[in-house]
CSV table of C-alpha atoms in Angstrom, one decimal:
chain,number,residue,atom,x,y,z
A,1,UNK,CA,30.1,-46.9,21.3
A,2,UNK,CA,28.0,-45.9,18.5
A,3,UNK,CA,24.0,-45.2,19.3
A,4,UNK,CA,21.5,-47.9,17.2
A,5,UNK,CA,18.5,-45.7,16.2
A,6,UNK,CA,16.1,-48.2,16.1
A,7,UNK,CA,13.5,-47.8,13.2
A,8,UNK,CA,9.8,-48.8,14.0
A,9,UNK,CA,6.9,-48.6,11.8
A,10,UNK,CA,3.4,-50.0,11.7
A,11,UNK,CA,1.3,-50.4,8.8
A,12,UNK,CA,-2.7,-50.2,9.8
A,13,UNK,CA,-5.8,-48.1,10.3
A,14,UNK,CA,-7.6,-46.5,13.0
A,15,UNK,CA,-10.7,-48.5,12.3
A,16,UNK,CA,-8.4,-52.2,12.4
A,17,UNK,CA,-9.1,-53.8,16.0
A,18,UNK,CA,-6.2,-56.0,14.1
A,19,UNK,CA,-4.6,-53.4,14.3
A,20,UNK,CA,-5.2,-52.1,18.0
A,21,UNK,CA,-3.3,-55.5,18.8
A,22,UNK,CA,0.4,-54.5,18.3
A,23,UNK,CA,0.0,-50.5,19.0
A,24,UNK,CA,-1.7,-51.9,22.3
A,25,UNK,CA,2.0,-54.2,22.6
A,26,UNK,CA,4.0,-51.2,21.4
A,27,UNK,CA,2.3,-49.1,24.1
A,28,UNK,CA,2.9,-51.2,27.2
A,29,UNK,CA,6.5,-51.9,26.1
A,30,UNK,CA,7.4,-48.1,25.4
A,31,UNK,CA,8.4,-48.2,21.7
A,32,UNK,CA,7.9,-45.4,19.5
A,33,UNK,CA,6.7,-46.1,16.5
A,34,UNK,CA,5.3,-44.3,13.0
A,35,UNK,CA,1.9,-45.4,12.4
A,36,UNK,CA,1.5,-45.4,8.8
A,37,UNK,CA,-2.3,-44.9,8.4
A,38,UNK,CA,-4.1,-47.4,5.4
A,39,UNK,CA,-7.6,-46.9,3.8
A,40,UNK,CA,-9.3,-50.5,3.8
A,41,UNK,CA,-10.2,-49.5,0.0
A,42,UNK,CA,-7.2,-48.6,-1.3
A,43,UNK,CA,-4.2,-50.6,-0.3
A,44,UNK,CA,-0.8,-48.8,-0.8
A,45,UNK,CA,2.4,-49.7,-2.3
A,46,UNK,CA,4.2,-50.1,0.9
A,47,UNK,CA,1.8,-52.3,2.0
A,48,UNK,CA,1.9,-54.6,-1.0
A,49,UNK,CA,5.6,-55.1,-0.9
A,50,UNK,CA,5.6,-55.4,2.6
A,51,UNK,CA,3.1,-58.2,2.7
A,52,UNK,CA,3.1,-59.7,-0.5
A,53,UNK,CA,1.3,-62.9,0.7
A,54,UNK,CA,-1.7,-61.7,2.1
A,55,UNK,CA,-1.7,-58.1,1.4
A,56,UNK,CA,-3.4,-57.3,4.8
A,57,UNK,CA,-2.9,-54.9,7.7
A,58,UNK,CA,-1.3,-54.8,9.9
A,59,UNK,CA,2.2,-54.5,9.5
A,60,UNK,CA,5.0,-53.7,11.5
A,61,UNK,CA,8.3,-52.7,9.8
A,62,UNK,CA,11.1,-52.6,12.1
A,63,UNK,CA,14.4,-52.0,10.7
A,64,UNK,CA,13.6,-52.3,7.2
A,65,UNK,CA,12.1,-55.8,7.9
A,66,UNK,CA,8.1,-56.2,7.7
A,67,UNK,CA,6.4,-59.0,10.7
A,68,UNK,CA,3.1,-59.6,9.2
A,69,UNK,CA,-0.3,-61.1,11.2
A,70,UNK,CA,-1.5,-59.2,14.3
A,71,UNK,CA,-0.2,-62.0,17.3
A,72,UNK,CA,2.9,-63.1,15.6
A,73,UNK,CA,3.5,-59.2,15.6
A,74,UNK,CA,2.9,-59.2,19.4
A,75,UNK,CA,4.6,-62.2,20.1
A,76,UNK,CA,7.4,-60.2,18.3
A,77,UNK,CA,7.2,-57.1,20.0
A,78,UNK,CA,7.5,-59.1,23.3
A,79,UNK,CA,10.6,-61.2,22.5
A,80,UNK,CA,12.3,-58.3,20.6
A,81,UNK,CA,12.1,-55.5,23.6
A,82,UNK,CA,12.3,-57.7,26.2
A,83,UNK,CA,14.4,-54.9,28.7
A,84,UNK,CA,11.4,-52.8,28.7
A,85,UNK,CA,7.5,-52.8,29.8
A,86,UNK,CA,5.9,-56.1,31.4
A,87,UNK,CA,6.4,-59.6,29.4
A,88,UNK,CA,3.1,-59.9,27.3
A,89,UNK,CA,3.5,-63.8,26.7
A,90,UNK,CA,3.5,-65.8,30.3
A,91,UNK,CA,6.7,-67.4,31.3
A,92,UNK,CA,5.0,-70.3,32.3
A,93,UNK,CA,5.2,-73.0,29.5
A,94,UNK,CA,1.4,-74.1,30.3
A,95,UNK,CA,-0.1,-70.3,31.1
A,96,UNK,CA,1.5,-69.7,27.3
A,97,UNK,CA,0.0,-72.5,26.2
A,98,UNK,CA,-3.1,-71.5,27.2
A,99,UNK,CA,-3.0,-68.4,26.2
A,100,UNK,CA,-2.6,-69.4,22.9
A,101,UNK,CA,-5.1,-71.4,22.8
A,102,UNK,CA,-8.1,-69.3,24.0
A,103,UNK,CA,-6.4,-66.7,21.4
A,104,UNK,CA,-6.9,-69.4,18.8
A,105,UNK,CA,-10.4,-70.2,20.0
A,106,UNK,CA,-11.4,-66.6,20.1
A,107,UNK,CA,-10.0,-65.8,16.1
A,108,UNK,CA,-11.9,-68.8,15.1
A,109,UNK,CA,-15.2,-68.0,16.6
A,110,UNK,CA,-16.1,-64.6,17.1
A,111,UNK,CA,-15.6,-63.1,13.6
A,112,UNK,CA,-18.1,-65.3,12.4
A,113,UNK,CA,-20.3,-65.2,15.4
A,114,UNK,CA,-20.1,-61.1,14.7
A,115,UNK,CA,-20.8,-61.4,11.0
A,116,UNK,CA,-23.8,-63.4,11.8
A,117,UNK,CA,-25.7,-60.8,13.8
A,118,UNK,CA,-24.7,-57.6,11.6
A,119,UNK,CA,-23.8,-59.3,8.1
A,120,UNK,CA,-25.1,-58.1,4.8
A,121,UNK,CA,-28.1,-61.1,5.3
A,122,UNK,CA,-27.7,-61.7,9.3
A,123,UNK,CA,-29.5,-65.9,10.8
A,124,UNK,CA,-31.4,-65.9,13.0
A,125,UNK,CA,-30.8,-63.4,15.4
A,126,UNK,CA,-31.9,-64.9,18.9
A,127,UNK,CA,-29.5,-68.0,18.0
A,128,UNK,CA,-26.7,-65.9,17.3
A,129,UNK,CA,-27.3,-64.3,20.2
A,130,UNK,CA,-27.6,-67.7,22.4
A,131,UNK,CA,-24.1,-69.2,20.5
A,132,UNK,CA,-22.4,-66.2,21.1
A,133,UNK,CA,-23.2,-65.4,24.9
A,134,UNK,CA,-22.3,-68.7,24.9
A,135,UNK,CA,-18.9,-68.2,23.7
A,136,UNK,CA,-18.5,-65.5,26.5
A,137,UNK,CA,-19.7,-68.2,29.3
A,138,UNK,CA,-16.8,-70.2,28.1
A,139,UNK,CA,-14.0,-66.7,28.5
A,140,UNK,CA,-15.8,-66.1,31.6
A,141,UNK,CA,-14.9,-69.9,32.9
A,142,UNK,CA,-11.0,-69.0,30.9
A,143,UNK,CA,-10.9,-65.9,32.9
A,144,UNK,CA,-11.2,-67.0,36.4
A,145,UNK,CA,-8.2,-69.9,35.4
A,146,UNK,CA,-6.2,-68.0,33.6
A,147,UNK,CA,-5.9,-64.6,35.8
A,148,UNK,CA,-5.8,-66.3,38.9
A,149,UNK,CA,-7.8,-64.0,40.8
A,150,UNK,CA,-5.5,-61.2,39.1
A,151,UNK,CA,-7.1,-58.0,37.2
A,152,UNK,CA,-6.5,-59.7,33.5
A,153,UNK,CA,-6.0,-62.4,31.9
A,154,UNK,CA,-2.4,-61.9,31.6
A,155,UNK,CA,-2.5,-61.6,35.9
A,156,UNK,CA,-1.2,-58.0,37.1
A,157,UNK,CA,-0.9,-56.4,33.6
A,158,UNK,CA,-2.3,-56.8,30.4
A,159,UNK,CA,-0.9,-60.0,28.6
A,160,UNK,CA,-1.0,-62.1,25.2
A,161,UNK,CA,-4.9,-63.1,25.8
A,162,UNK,CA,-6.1,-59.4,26.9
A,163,UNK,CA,-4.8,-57.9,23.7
A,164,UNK,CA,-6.3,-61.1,21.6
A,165,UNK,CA,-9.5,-60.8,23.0
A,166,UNK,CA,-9.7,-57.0,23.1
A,167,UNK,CA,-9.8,-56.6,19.2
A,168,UNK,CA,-12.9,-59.1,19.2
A,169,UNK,CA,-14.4,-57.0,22.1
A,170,UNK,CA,-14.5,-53.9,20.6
A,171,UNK,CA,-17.2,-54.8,18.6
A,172,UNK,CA,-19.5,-55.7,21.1
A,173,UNK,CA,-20.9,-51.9,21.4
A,174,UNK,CA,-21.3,-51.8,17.7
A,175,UNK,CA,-22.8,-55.1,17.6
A,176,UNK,CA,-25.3,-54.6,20.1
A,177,UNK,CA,-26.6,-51.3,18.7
A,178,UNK,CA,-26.6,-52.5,14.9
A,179,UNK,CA,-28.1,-56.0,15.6
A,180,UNK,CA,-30.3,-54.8,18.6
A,181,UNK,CA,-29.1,-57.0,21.1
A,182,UNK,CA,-27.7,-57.3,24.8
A,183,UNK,CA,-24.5,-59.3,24.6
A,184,UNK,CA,-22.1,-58.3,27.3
A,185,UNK,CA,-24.8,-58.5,30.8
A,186,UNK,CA,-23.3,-58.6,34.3
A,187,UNK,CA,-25.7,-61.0,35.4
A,188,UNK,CA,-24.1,-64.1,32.5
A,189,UNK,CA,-20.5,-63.3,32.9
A,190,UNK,CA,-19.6,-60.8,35.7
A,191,UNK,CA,-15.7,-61.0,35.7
A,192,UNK,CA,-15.9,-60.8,31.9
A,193,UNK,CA,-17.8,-57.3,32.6
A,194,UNK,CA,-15.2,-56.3,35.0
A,195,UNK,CA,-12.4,-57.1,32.7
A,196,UNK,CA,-13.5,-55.4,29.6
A,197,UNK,CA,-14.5,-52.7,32.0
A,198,UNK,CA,-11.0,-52.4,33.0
A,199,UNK,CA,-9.1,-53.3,29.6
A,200,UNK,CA,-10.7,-50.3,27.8
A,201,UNK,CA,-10.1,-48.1,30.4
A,202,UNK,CA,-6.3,-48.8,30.6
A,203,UNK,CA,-3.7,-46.1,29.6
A,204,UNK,CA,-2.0,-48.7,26.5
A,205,UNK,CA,-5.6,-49.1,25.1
A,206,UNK,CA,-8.0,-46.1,25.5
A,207,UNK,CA,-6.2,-44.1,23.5
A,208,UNK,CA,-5.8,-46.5,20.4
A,209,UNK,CA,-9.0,-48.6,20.6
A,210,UNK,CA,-11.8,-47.5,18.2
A,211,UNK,CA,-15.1,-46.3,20.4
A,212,UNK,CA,-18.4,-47.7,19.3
A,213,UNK,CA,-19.3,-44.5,17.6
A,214,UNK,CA,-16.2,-44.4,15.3
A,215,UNK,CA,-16.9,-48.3,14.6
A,216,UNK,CA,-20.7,-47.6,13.5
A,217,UNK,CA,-19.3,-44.9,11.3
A,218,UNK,CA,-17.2,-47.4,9.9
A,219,UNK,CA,-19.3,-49.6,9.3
A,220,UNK,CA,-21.4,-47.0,7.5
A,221,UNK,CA,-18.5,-45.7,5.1
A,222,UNK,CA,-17.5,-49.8,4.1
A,223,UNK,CA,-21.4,-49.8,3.4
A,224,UNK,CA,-21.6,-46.7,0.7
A,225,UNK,CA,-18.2,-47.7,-1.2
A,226,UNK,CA,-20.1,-51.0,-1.6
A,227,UNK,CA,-23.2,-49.5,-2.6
A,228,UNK,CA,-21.4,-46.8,-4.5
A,229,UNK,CA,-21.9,-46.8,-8.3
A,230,UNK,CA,-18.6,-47.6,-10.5
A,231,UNK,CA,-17.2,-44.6,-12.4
């Protein structure tokens, strides 16, 4: 019987917590992959024909054929190598649905609840703070539901909802030092702390997550192509 070589590429950038999302999927299931690397200012041919609706990273290519949007790639990666690594969705029709739904709640608010303490003309600062703690109160009441008195919100291992949430949390280091703020405080949401504490640190994750330092540098570089002067 002849061998399939299975061909497995991802479109993204180190800088992308997007991104982080399916090599954090890739990683806990085992696949090898090519990680073709994008700058966020110049976007590259491949990328262009591979998502022609969006144009956006990140994009995984396997087999010839490109999955585009960050969870529809996990959800992929789980149904496609399903012999290997832990399930990432639950099996439980309602714990799916759940997941889904904090993963929904979390893409819809925390972007803008970021943007609103470090954009280009950040509110009011101690209100963004106050809506966005708030928003963690919320995980932190998700958390104790969904895990189950487990280690993540996926239970045992990492699951849809860690690798959601993970790519907004990433942020909170840079967040706090460029708006000046304590977000993330053991005292408001202890098993959140815990959590994050222990999704960072995990072997699928650390190695492929952005640290605050790289982020802030980031966030420097988008700020001097902005500012740059046209040639």
């Amino acid at each position: 019987m002849a061998v399939v070589v299975e061909e497995v590429k991802l479109i993204g950038s180190p800088s992308s917590l997007f991104t982080c999302r399916p090599r954090v999927a890739l990683n806990l299931k085992g696949v090898e992959y090519d990680f073709l690397q994008e700058k966020w200012w110049k976007k590259s041919d491949q990328l262009l024909e591979s998502n022609p609706v969006y144009k956006k990273i990140p994009v995984l290519i396997h087999n010839n054929k490109p999955i585009c949007e960050s969870m529809i790639i996990v959800e992929y990666i789980d149904e496609t190598w399903t012999s290997i690594g832990p399930s990432i969705l639950p099996s439980d029709s309602y714990d799916r649905a759940m997941a889904k739904f904090w993963t929904a709640y979390s893409d819809d608010k925390f972007p803008a609840l970021l943007r609103n303490l470090t954009g280009p003309v950040p509110g009011d600062i101690p209100e963004a703070t106050e809506q966005f703690i708030a928003s963690l109160q919320l995980l932190e009441a998700a958390f104790e539901k969904c895990s189950k008195g487990k280690r993540f919100f996926g239970g045992d291992e990492i699951g849809y909802l860690d690798i959601a949430l993970g790519s907004h949390f990433g942020w909170i280091g840079a967040t706090e030092k460029l708006a000046d703020v304590r977000l993330l405080e053991k005292e408001k949401v202890p098993h959140l702390v815990e959590w994050y504490e222990r999704y960072f640190a995990h072997p699928a994750v650390k190695d492929v997550m952005p640290t605050t330092d790289e982020l802030l540098a980031f966030v420097t570089e988008v700020k001097s192509n902005f500012t740059a002067p046209a040639n």
